Amino acid sequence: MSPARVYLDNNATTAVAPEVLSEMLPFFKEKYGNPSSAYSFGGNLQKDLERARELTAALFSCHPTEIVFTSCGTESDNFAIRGLVDAYPEKTHVILTKVEHPAVKNQAAYLRKKGLRVTEIGVSRKGNLDLEELRAAIDNDTLLVSCMMANNETGVIFPLEEICRIAKDRGVFVHTDAVQAVGKIPLDMTRLPVDLAAFSGHKFHAPKGVGGLYVRRGLKIRPFLIGGHQERSRRGGTENLASIVGMGKAAELAASRLGEEATRVRALRDRLERGILKSIGNTEVNGDPEHRVPNTTNIGIHFIEGEALLLALDKQGICASTGSACASGSLQPSHVLRAMGVPFTCIHGSLRFSLSTYTTEAEVDYVLEALPGIVSRLRELSPFRSLQEIEAFGA
Ligand code: PLP
């Protein structure tokens, strides 16, 4: 029997965990007060807010006061970069990688328009950062290096310890977009000297509309949302308490799933990947197979159009993606795969599958059954079925 839906797009968003939802419900009913109110009906909720902060901080092995709650990963990335740039106006140079999410990339583009110098560091064919290029890019004006912890499209993990060593030697701050790492790999801020780390609840089974920024104790940073005194005056706005409490629970669940459960998800991902590579010719993995988060695979399927593939998969109830959810709808090939130099014969036909704790073996097998037929039907419609044919055409 085929499942109604196989959801393998967990890097786009995840299902809210049932345990998370039940923690949240009282905050829509009897506990609807404002934690900033003077009377106990509101003020007592500070305890729930701080408990959620403790649970979230535990996932990062950091102090609770180092966690600032925000509305999403995008806000956290914007806050990190703009907050630091505003705090150090004398520094005029920012470094990022070519494969950052638009939350970082477009914030940097905004700063460039405002007159800052922005350098983008390239990656190898496997998606690994060029550390020599990074070293050479730092100069006396450099304020910040922003490098994601794990790439949303390929899952490739970046060597942040090494990046921190390079940056800190030169007195440069490090921000990491940890949105795709949280809940997938262990995080320990006592060992990783990054100054800022962005995260987003809906990527680890909390609801959409809540996220946070880790801010190393003592770091000078200007608020991004200017308003009330909430979050120790680092982020104005009444706290989204129900979602923050939900994210605290999700953090607790994520911490408990980093061991055996991550191994199970990795084995399922590998089964899916191996099965596809074996049953479909002209396929390859995009991204370094040795340095990836356990839930993600990005597979280049040559001589095929990704959008057509997604539609055909959708008809069979399978949710996957060709790039980041934010880039879908654009016909431009992914900036991540372009930066990696993925050949044009498969850059449009690259498919990302991202699994979660709710993914089952039966679901993986269902995809393995469905995909070869879909690919061969689409390839029959394709004008080119081999590199030789393309070369003969003179493309
Ligand atoms: N950074 C990365 C690496 C992401 O994958 C995403 C979302 O896909 C974001 C930032 C943005 O997070 P949010 O959707 O919570 O704004």
Short mmCIF file of C-alpha atoms and ligand atoms in Angstrom, two decimals:
data_model
loop_
_atom_site.label_atom_id
_atom_site.label_comp_id
_atom_site.label_asym_id
_atom_site.label_seq_id
_atom_site.Cartn_x
_atom_site.Cartn_y
_atom_site.Cartn_z
CA MET A 1 0.00 0.00 0.00
CA SER A 2 1.41 3.43 -0.88
CA PRO A 3 1.50 6.09 1.86
CA ALA A 4 -0.68 9.20 1.36
CA ARG A 5 2.31 11.47 1.67
CA VAL A 6 6.02 10.94 2.05
CA TYR A 7 7.53 14.10 3.47
CA LEU A 8 11.23 14.29 2.68
CA ASP A 9 11.68 18.05 2.75
CA ASN A 10 12.56 18.56 6.39
CA ASN A 11 15.23 21.16 5.59
CA ALA A 12 12.37 23.36 4.34
CA THR A 13 10.28 22.85 7.45
CA THR A 14 9.38 20.09 9.91
CA ALA A 15 6.22 18.77 11.50
CA VAL A 16 5.49 20.16 14.95
CA ALA A 17 6.21 17.33 17.41
CA PRO A 18 3.07 16.23 19.33
CA GLU A 19 4.94 16.77 22.62
CA VAL A 20 5.70 20.33 21.50
CA LEU A 21 2.10 21.07 20.63
CA SER A 22 0.79 19.85 23.97
CA GLU A 23 3.32 22.05 25.84
CA MET A 24 2.10 25.04 23.81
CA LEU A 25 -1.68 24.64 24.15
CA PRO A 26 -2.08 26.08 27.68
CA PHE A 27 -0.50 29.32 26.43
CA PHE A 28 -3.39 29.80 24.01
CA LYS A 29 -5.96 29.10 26.73
CA GLU A 30 -5.47 29.74 30.44
CA LYS A 31 -1.89 31.12 30.25
CA TYR A 32 -2.42 33.97 27.78
CA GLY A 33 -0.98 36.78 29.94
CA ASN A 34 1.90 39.04 29.01
CA PRO A 35 5.11 38.03 30.83
CA SER A 36 6.02 41.72 31.22
CA SER A 37 2.84 42.53 33.23
CA ALA A 38 3.19 43.54 36.85
CA TYR A 39 0.36 41.27 38.13
CA SER A 40 1.02 37.61 38.73
CA PHE A 41 -1.30 36.32 35.95
CA GLY A 42 1.19 37.78 33.47
CA GLY A 43 4.39 38.12 35.44
CA ASN A 44 4.40 34.49 36.56
CA LEU A 45 4.84 33.51 32.93
CA GLN A 46 8.40 34.83 33.13
CA LYS A 47 9.18 31.46 34.72
CA ASP A 48 7.94 29.62 31.62
CA LEU A 49 9.90 31.96 29.39
CA GLU A 50 13.09 31.41 31.36
CA ARG A 51 12.55 27.64 31.52
CA ALA A 52 12.33 27.58 27.71
CA ARG A 53 15.52 29.64 27.57
CA GLU A 54 17.28 27.13 29.81
CA LEU A 55 16.18 24.19 27.64
CA THR A 56 17.27 25.98 24.47
CA ALA A 57 20.61 26.98 26.03
CA ALA A 58 21.20 23.37 27.06
CA LEU A 59 21.09 22.32 23.40
CA PHE A 60 23.92 24.79 22.73
CA SER A 61 25.79 24.10 25.99
CA CYS A 62 25.68 27.82 26.67
CA HIS A 63 24.41 30.11 29.44
CA PRO A 64 20.67 30.94 29.20
CA THR A 65 21.39 34.69 29.08
CA GLU A 66 23.27 34.05 25.82
CA ILE A 67 20.01 33.08 24.06
CA VAL A 68 17.87 35.85 22.51
CA PHE A 69 14.50 34.73 21.16
CA THR A 70 13.48 36.04 17.73
CA SER A 71 10.78 35.34 15.16
CA CYS A 72 12.77 33.13 12.75
CA GLY A 73 16.16 32.20 11.35
CA THR A 74 16.08 35.09 8.90
CA GLU A 75 15.59 37.64 11.67
CA SER A 76 18.39 36.03 13.68
CA ASP A 77 20.84 36.20 10.76
CA ASN A 78 19.84 39.80 10.03
CA PHE A 79 20.16 40.72 13.72
CA ALA A 80 23.59 39.08 14.02
CA ILE A 81 25.12 40.82 11.02
CA ARG A 82 23.43 44.21 11.22
CA GLY A 83 23.69 44.30 15.01
CA LEU A 84 27.46 43.84 14.83
CA VAL A 85 27.95 46.23 11.91
CA ASP A 86 25.99 48.91 13.79
CA ALA A 87 28.01 48.31 16.97
CA TYR A 88 31.36 48.70 15.17
CA PRO A 89 30.88 51.45 12.56
CA GLU A 90 34.65 51.93 12.22
CA LYS A 91 34.96 48.46 10.62
CA THR A 92 33.88 48.37 6.97
CA HIS A 93 34.49 44.86 5.67
CA VAL A 94 32.37 41.72 6.01
CA ILE A 95 33.23 38.22 4.75
CA LEU A 96 30.75 35.46 3.97
CA THR A 97 30.69 32.33 1.83
CA LYS A 98 29.23 31.98 -1.65
CA VAL A 99 26.81 29.33 -0.41
CA GLU A 100 25.02 31.20 2.40
CA HIS A 101 21.25 31.21 2.68
CA PRO A 102 19.52 34.36 1.34
CA ALA A 103 19.00 35.41 4.99
CA VAL A 104 22.75 36.13 5.12
CA LYS A 105 23.47 36.71 1.43
CA ASN A 106 20.83 39.38 0.96
CA GLN A 107 21.62 41.11 4.25
CA ALA A 108 25.20 41.37 3.00
CA ALA A 109 23.95 42.67 -0.36
CA TYR A 110 22.03 45.37 1.54
CA LEU A 111 25.18 46.34 3.45
CA ARG A 112 27.14 46.48 0.20
CA LYS A 113 24.61 48.99 -1.16
CA LYS A 114 25.13 51.02 2.02
CA GLY A 115 28.86 51.22 1.24
CA LEU A 116 30.38 48.28 3.11
CA ARG A 117 32.89 46.04 1.40
CA VAL A 118 31.69 42.43 1.16
CA THR A 119 33.86 39.46 0.15
CA GLU A 120 32.37 36.08 -0.73
CA ILE A 121 34.59 33.02 -0.26
CA GLY A 122 34.30 30.16 -2.73
CA VAL A 123 33.82 26.44 -2.17
CA SER A 124 35.28 23.33 -3.79
CA ARG A 125 33.46 20.88 -6.07
CA LYS A 126 32.44 19.00 -2.92
CA GLY A 127 31.12 22.16 -1.29
CA ASN A 128 33.96 22.63 1.19
CA LEU A 129 35.17 26.11 2.05
CA ASP A 130 38.47 27.41 0.64
CA LEU A 131 40.25 28.24 3.90
CA GLU A 132 43.26 29.79 2.15
CA GLU A 133 40.97 32.20 0.34
CA LEU A 134 39.39 33.06 3.70
CA ARG A 135 42.77 33.67 5.31
CA ALA A 136 43.82 35.94 2.46
CA ALA A 137 40.56 37.90 2.49
CA ILE A 138 40.90 39.16 6.07
CA ASP A 139 42.39 42.63 6.42
CA ASN A 140 42.51 45.41 9.02
CA ASP A 141 38.99 46.61 8.14
CA THR A 142 37.39 43.18 8.54
CA LEU A 143 34.70 43.05 11.20
CA LEU A 144 33.07 39.71 10.68
CA VAL A 145 33.20 36.32 9.01
CA SER A 146 29.75 34.78 8.50
CA CYS A 147 29.81 31.09 7.62
CA MET A 148 26.94 28.67 7.92
CA MET A 149 27.35 25.61 10.12
CA ALA A 150 25.69 23.24 7.64
CA ASN A 151 24.49 23.98 4.14
CA ASN A 152 20.73 23.76 3.64
CA GLU A 153 20.98 22.27 0.13
CA THR A 154 23.81 19.76 0.44
CA GLY A 155 24.05 19.29 4.20
CA VAL A 156 27.82 19.91 4.04
CA ILE A 157 29.23 20.84 7.46
CA PHE A 158 31.77 23.67 7.58
CA PRO A 159 34.96 23.54 9.71
CA LEU A 160 33.95 26.28 12.13
CA GLU A 161 36.67 25.55 14.66
CA GLU A 162 39.28 26.16 11.99
CA ILE A 163 37.38 29.21 10.70
CA CYS A 164 37.26 30.64 14.24
CA ARG A 165 41.00 30.06 14.64
CA ILE A 166 41.73 31.96 11.43
CA ALA A 167 39.36 34.82 12.29
CA LYS A 168 40.17 35.16 15.99
CA ASP A 169 43.91 35.34 15.26
CA ARG A 170 43.13 38.56 13.43
CA GLY A 171 40.58 39.92 15.93
CA VAL A 172 37.62 39.21 13.64
CA PHE A 173 34.17 38.14 14.91
CA VAL A 174 32.46 34.96 13.65
CA HIS A 175 28.74 34.52 13.04
CA THR A 176 27.34 31.16 12.06
CA ASP A 177 23.97 30.43 10.54
CA ALA A 178 23.29 27.23 12.50
CA VAL A 179 19.70 26.86 11.23
CA GLN A 180 20.38 23.54 9.49
CA ALA A 181 22.69 22.16 12.16
CA VAL A 182 20.47 22.46 15.23
CA GLY A 183 19.00 19.12 16.19
CA LYS A 184 21.18 17.31 13.63
CA ILE A 185 24.68 17.53 15.09
CA PRO A 186 25.89 18.26 18.65
CA LEU A 187 26.57 21.92 19.41
CA ASP A 188 28.85 23.00 22.21
CA MET A 189 29.49 26.70 22.54
CA THR A 190 32.03 26.12 25.31
CA ARG A 191 34.28 24.52 22.68
CA LEU A 192 33.29 26.46 19.58
CA PRO A 193 34.33 30.10 19.95
CA VAL A 194 31.78 31.61 17.52
CA ASP A 195 30.34 34.92 18.68
CA LEU A 196 26.87 34.54 17.20
CA ALA A 197 24.76 31.60 16.01
CA ALA A 198 21.31 31.81 14.39
CA PHE A 199 18.65 29.11 14.69
CA SER A 200 15.03 28.57 13.73
CA GLY A 201 12.37 26.56 15.58
CA HIS A 202 10.51 25.18 12.59
CA LYS A 203 13.60 23.31 11.40
CA PHE A 204 13.59 21.11 14.49
CA HIS A 205 9.93 20.31 15.17
CA ALA A 206 8.88 23.57 16.84
CA PRO A 207 6.34 25.80 15.07
CA LYS A 208 7.07 28.42 12.43
CA GLY A 209 7.51 32.00 13.61
CA VAL A 210 10.03 31.45 16.39
CA GLY A 211 13.80 31.30 16.40
CA GLY A 212 16.76 32.64 18.28
CA LEU A 213 20.24 34.00 18.28
CA TYR A 214 23.09 32.79 20.47
CA VAL A 215 25.07 35.88 21.51
CA ARG A 216 28.34 35.17 23.31
CA ARG A 217 28.40 36.76 26.74
CA GLY A 218 29.90 40.26 26.71
CA LEU A 219 29.61 40.75 22.93
CA LYS A 220 28.70 44.30 21.94
CA ILE A 221 25.70 44.15 19.57
CA ARG A 222 22.99 46.65 18.67
CA PRO A 223 19.36 45.47 18.71
CA PHE A 224 17.77 44.87 15.32
CA LEU A 225 14.17 45.24 16.50
CA ILE A 226 14.12 48.40 18.56
CA GLY A 227 11.27 48.68 21.04
CA GLY A 228 10.63 47.58 24.61
CA HIS A 229 12.98 46.13 27.18
CA GLN A 230 12.25 42.47 26.35
CA GLU A 231 15.12 40.01 25.91
CA ARG A 232 17.37 42.23 28.09
CA SER A 233 16.74 45.11 25.69
CA ARG A 234 18.31 43.15 22.85
CA ARG A 235 15.05 42.49 20.97
CA GLY A 236 11.93 44.59 21.48
CA GLY A 237 8.45 43.08 21.09
CA THR A 238 6.13 41.01 23.27
CA GLU A 239 7.50 37.50 23.41
CA ASN A 240 5.77 34.81 21.33
CA LEU A 241 5.51 32.78 24.52
CA ALA A 242 3.54 29.77 23.27
CA SER A 243 6.03 29.21 20.45
CA ILE A 244 9.04 29.91 22.65
CA VAL A 245 7.81 27.30 25.14
CA GLY A 246 7.27 24.94 22.19
CA MET A 247 10.81 25.58 20.97
CA GLY A 248 12.16 24.86 24.46
CA LYS A 249 10.44 21.47 24.35
CA ALA A 250 11.68 20.86 20.81
CA ALA A 251 15.23 21.66 21.97
CA GLU A 252 14.89 19.13 24.78
CA LEU A 253 13.65 16.48 22.31
CA ALA A 254 16.40 17.34 19.84
CA ALA A 255 19.08 16.95 22.50
CA SER A 256 17.75 13.49 23.35
CA ARG A 257 17.81 12.45 19.67
CA LEU A 258 21.39 13.34 18.81
CA GLY A 259 22.77 9.89 19.55
CA GLU A 260 21.09 6.67 18.41
CA GLU A 261 18.30 8.47 16.60
CA ALA A 262 20.75 10.45 14.46
CA THR A 263 22.42 7.14 13.56
CA ARG A 264 19.05 5.68 12.51
CA VAL A 265 18.25 8.72 10.33
CA ARG A 266 21.74 8.59 8.77
CA ALA A 267 21.26 4.89 7.91
CA LEU A 268 17.91 5.66 6.26
CA ARG A 269 19.44 8.56 4.31
CA ASP A 270 22.29 6.33 3.17
CA ARG A 271 19.85 3.59 2.13
CA LEU A 272 17.92 6.12 0.05
CA GLU A 273 21.08 7.54 -1.50
CA ARG A 274 22.66 4.18 -2.29
CA GLY A 275 19.39 2.89 -3.72
CA ILE A 276 19.04 5.87 -6.07
CA LEU A 277 22.67 5.75 -7.24
CA LYS A 278 22.34 2.01 -7.91
CA SER A 279 19.00 1.99 -9.70
CA ILE A 280 19.33 5.16 -11.79
CA GLY A 281 22.24 5.73 -14.18
CA ASN A 282 24.02 9.09 -14.52
CA THR A 283 23.44 10.17 -10.93
CA GLU A 284 25.88 11.55 -8.39
CA VAL A 285 25.90 12.99 -4.88
CA ASN A 286 26.38 16.75 -4.65
CA GLY A 287 28.41 17.64 -1.56
CA ASP A 288 31.08 16.00 0.56
CA PRO A 289 29.66 12.62 1.66
CA GLU A 290 32.04 12.53 4.65
CA HIS A 291 31.10 15.89 6.15
CA ARG A 292 27.34 16.13 6.05
CA VAL A 293 24.47 16.40 8.52
CA PRO A 294 22.87 12.94 8.80
CA ASN A 295 19.47 13.79 7.33
CA THR A 296 20.35 15.36 3.97
CA THR A 297 21.26 14.10 0.54
CA ASN A 298 21.45 16.12 -2.65
CA ILE A 299 21.53 13.99 -5.76
CA GLY A 300 22.36 15.25 -9.21
CA ILE A 301 20.28 13.43 -11.81
CA HIS A 302 21.77 14.20 -15.20
CA PHE A 303 19.73 15.04 -18.30
CA ILE A 304 16.54 15.92 -16.49
CA GLU A 305 14.56 19.00 -15.49
CA GLY A 306 14.20 19.32 -11.73
CA GLU A 307 10.85 21.10 -11.78
CA ALA A 308 9.29 18.34 -13.89
CA LEU A 309 10.75 15.80 -11.51
CA LEU A 310 9.25 17.55 -8.48
CA LEU A 311 5.82 17.66 -10.12
CA ALA A 312 5.97 13.96 -10.98
CA LEU A 313 7.06 13.13 -7.43
CA ASP A 314 4.27 15.30 -6.05
CA LYS A 315 1.72 13.31 -8.06
CA GLN A 316 2.93 10.23 -6.19
CA GLY A 317 2.70 12.02 -2.83
CA ILE A 318 6.44 12.58 -2.42
CA CYS A 319 7.67 15.96 -1.15
CA ALA A 320 11.29 16.81 -1.99
CA SER A 321 12.95 19.92 -3.36
CA THR A 322 15.44 21.11 -5.93
CA GLY A 323 17.07 23.79 -3.77
CA SER A 324 16.13 25.96 -0.83
CA ALA A 325 12.39 26.55 -0.39
CA CYS A 326 13.13 30.28 -0.63
CA ALA A 327 14.58 29.85 -4.13
CA SER A 328 11.80 27.67 -5.50
CA GLY A 329 9.70 29.42 -8.09
CA SER A 330 12.86 30.84 -9.64
CA LEU A 331 14.19 29.08 -12.73
CA GLN A 332 17.75 30.04 -11.87
CA PRO A 333 19.82 27.01 -10.87
CA SER A 334 20.82 26.99 -7.22
CA HIS A 335 23.59 29.46 -6.28
CA VAL A 336 25.01 26.75 -4.00
CA LEU A 337 25.41 24.19 -6.80
CA ARG A 338 26.72 26.88 -9.15
CA ALA A 339 29.36 27.88 -6.58
CA MET A 340 30.36 24.19 -6.37
CA GLY A 341 30.76 24.00 -10.15
CA VAL A 342 28.14 21.27 -10.57
CA PRO A 343 28.02 20.51 -14.34
CA PHE A 344 25.17 21.99 -16.33
CA THR A 345 23.94 18.51 -17.30
CA CYS A 346 22.69 17.95 -13.77
CA ILE A 347 22.50 21.35 -12.08
CA HIS A 348 18.81 21.66 -13.04
CA GLY A 349 18.09 18.07 -12.11
CA SER A 350 19.48 18.10 -8.59
CA LEU A 351 17.12 16.79 -5.99
CA ARG A 352 17.34 17.31 -2.23
CA PHE A 353 15.85 14.79 0.13
CA SER A 354 15.89 15.73 3.82
CA LEU A 355 14.69 13.21 6.39
CA SER A 356 13.55 13.56 9.99
CA THR A 357 12.94 11.53 13.09
CA TYR A 358 9.50 10.70 11.66
CA THR A 359 10.86 9.19 8.42
CA THR A 360 10.32 5.44 8.12
CA GLU A 361 12.00 2.67 6.17
CA ALA A 362 8.74 2.03 4.31
CA GLU A 363 8.73 5.65 3.11
CA VAL A 364 12.30 5.39 1.84
CA ASP A 365 11.43 2.16 0.03
CA TYR A 366 8.39 3.81 -1.54
CA VAL A 367 10.61 6.55 -3.01
CA LEU A 368 13.11 3.96 -4.22
CA GLU A 369 10.30 2.19 -6.02
CA ALA A 370 8.76 5.30 -7.55
CA LEU A 371 11.79 7.36 -8.62
CA PRO A 372 13.44 5.15 -11.31
CA GLY A 373 10.21 5.00 -13.36
CA ILE A 374 9.69 8.74 -13.10
CA VAL A 375 13.28 9.48 -14.17
CA SER A 376 13.18 7.12 -17.14
CA ARG A 377 9.85 8.59 -18.36
CA LEU A 378 11.22 12.13 -18.09
CA ARG A 379 14.49 11.19 -19.77
CA GLU A 380 12.56 9.77 -22.70
CA LEU A 381 11.05 13.23 -23.17
CA SER A 382 14.42 14.94 -22.84
CA PRO A 383 16.15 15.99 -26.08
CA PHE A 384 19.50 14.83 -24.59
CA ARG A 385 20.15 11.51 -22.91
CA SER A 386 23.93 11.51 -22.80
CA LEU A 387 26.90 13.81 -22.78
CA GLN A 388 27.80 12.55 -26.26
CA GLU A 389 24.44 13.71 -27.59
CA ILE A 390 24.96 17.14 -26.06
CA GLU A 391 28.48 17.39 -27.46
CA ALA A 392 27.22 16.28 -30.88
CA PHE A 393 24.61 19.06 -30.68
CA GLY A 394 27.40 21.51 -29.88
CA ALA A 395 25.91 22.77 -26.61
N1 PLP B 1 19.36 29.81 7.14
C1 PLP B 1 19.28 28.60 6.60
C2 PLP B 1 20.53 27.80 6.39
C3 PLP B 1 18.04 28.07 6.24
O1 PLP B 1 17.98 26.85 5.68
C4 PLP B 1 16.88 28.85 6.45
C5 PLP B 1 15.57 28.35 6.01
O2 PLP B 1 15.45 27.54 5.13
C6 PLP B 1 17.03 30.12 7.05
C7 PLP B 1 18.28 30.57 7.37
C8 PLP B 1 15.84 30.97 7.32
O3 PLP B 1 15.10 30.49 8.40
P1 PLP B 1 13.58 30.96 8.59
O4 PLP B 1 12.76 30.21 7.60
O5 PLP B 1 13.24 30.56 10.00
O6 PLP B 1 13.55 32.43 8.40
#
